[in-house]
Amino acid sequence: STGTRHRITCLILYCHDTVTFASDGCGGELAQLRQQEQLLKRQLQKQELLLRSLQLMTQQGNSNDAGADQVQDTQHADCSQVYSSGFQSSGLYRIRPSGSPSAVKVYCDMTEGGGWTVLQRRVNGTEAFNRSWIEYKDGFGDLNAEFWLGNDNVHFLTTQGNYSVKINLEDFDGHQRYAEYKNFQVANEKEHYRLSFGDYVGTAGDALTGSYQVPEVKWASHQGMKFSTYDQDNDNYKGNCAQEDKGGWWFNKCHSANLNGVYYPNGHYSASTDDGVVWYPWRGWWYSLKTSIMKLRPVDHKTHLTNDQVAVSLKPPS
Ligand SMILES: *[C@@H]1O[C@H](CO)[C@@H](O)[C@H](O)[C@H]1NC(C)=O
Ligand SMILES: *[C@@H]1O[C@H](CO)[C@@H](O)[C@H](O)[C@H]1NC(C)=O
Ligand SMILES: *[C@@H]1O[C@H](CO)[C@@H](O)[C@H](O)[C@H]1NC(C)=O
Ligand SMILES: [Ca+2]
């Protein structure tokens, strides 16, 4: 029919973006087509949002590491970027910090605002932390349990931006404390993974600067210290701190915090040296902590909507 032919003509003109109100007599058709286009665009947007929310829910429903391997190797430089791209459940993910020669499997802690890349975890003493230089360099343990992420990885992570470290501690009575340092950075292997860090905030005490008792700063501070292991002594002590305290750490002469020490199952311990999992300003040298978690996040990390909030804000197209 003529009506249909006219509509098709208008449609073709519309698609070629050459239609004008006056000349082609398509005014009415045009208004209708524009309206339909807007409607379809809105529906498409809604469906894209719905799809994203479904992907999030699927991710949540999976076991810890099931969804992780689906994340593109090179897409995220840390867990903060993983979080920002919509993956908001804690578990295993692949990241690739800039400077890293390959992708790295990490545990992302999506609690406490999300986006934390965990670098160390002690929970029950299953993993030995009396390890060699090369083991601390490459990392060891089980990402779902106890582990050290590896000094190379921590170097690549902390030198690609401005990072905070948050240290969560728990004693055997269930008390929890934390310490957080801005501008946490670990140098490369050539510089023996030298440690530097900025201002402290927290409830556990500032063990890393050792400034809780002024005379002790000289030998207790970890600021600027190189990493040492039993087979590579870079400390300021005539002996070997890593060997005596049985773990790799940024020892001075020797320490006021050593979260890689011997895991004692009852807290209080006695030994020939203070070799426990120690955070001196909180529980002293002769108490070995139950839990230690060290995790990294860019200082400018942005916390987003929670999954629940996203789900509520997305309703299926009506
Ligand atoms: C730690 O490892 C070194 C080297 O293997 C060893 O000499 C030392 O006895 C170990 N200490 C403990 C407590 O396992
Ligand atoms: C230690 O904790 C990990 C992680 O929760 C668990 O898989 C492992 O079985 C625990 N080991 C012991 C001896 O309790
Ligand atoms: C890193 O961030 C902290 C806190 O925002 C700031 O004090 C520090 O100057 C920053 N460091 C660098 C190297 O940008
Ligand atoms: Ca020494």
PDB file of N, CA and C and ligand atoms in Angstrom, residues 233 235 237-239, ligand 4:
ATOM      1  N   ASP A 233      71.584 -12.550  55.408  1.00  0.00           N
ATOM      2  CA  ASP A 233      71.563 -11.664  56.564  1.00  0.00           C
ATOM      3  C   ASP A 233      71.834 -10.223  56.134  1.00  0.00           C
ATOM      4  N   ASP A 235      70.558  -7.622  58.164  1.00  0.00           N
ATOM      5  CA  ASP A 235      70.109  -6.847  59.326  1.00  0.00           C
ATOM      6  C   ASP A 235      71.251  -6.012  59.920  1.00  0.00           C
ATOM      7  N   TYR A 237      72.378  -6.373  63.049  1.00  0.00           N
ATOM      8  CA  TYR A 237      72.749  -7.105  64.259  1.00  0.00           C
ATOM      9  C   TYR A 237      74.005  -7.915  63.971  1.00  0.00           C
ATOM     10  N   LYS A 238      74.853  -8.080  64.966  1.00  0.00           N
ATOM     11  CA  LYS A 238      76.092  -8.832  64.717  1.00  0.00           C
ATOM     12  C   LYS A 238      75.796 -10.304  64.391  1.00  0.00           C
ATOM     13  N   GLY A 239      74.709 -10.805  64.981  1.00  0.00           N
ATOM     14  CA  GLY A 239      74.262 -12.153  64.630  1.00  0.00           C
ATOM     15  C   GLY A 239      73.309 -12.131  63.453  1.00  0.00           C
TER      16      GLY A 239
HETATM   17 CA    CA B   4      73.603  -9.607  60.968  1.00  0.00          CA
END
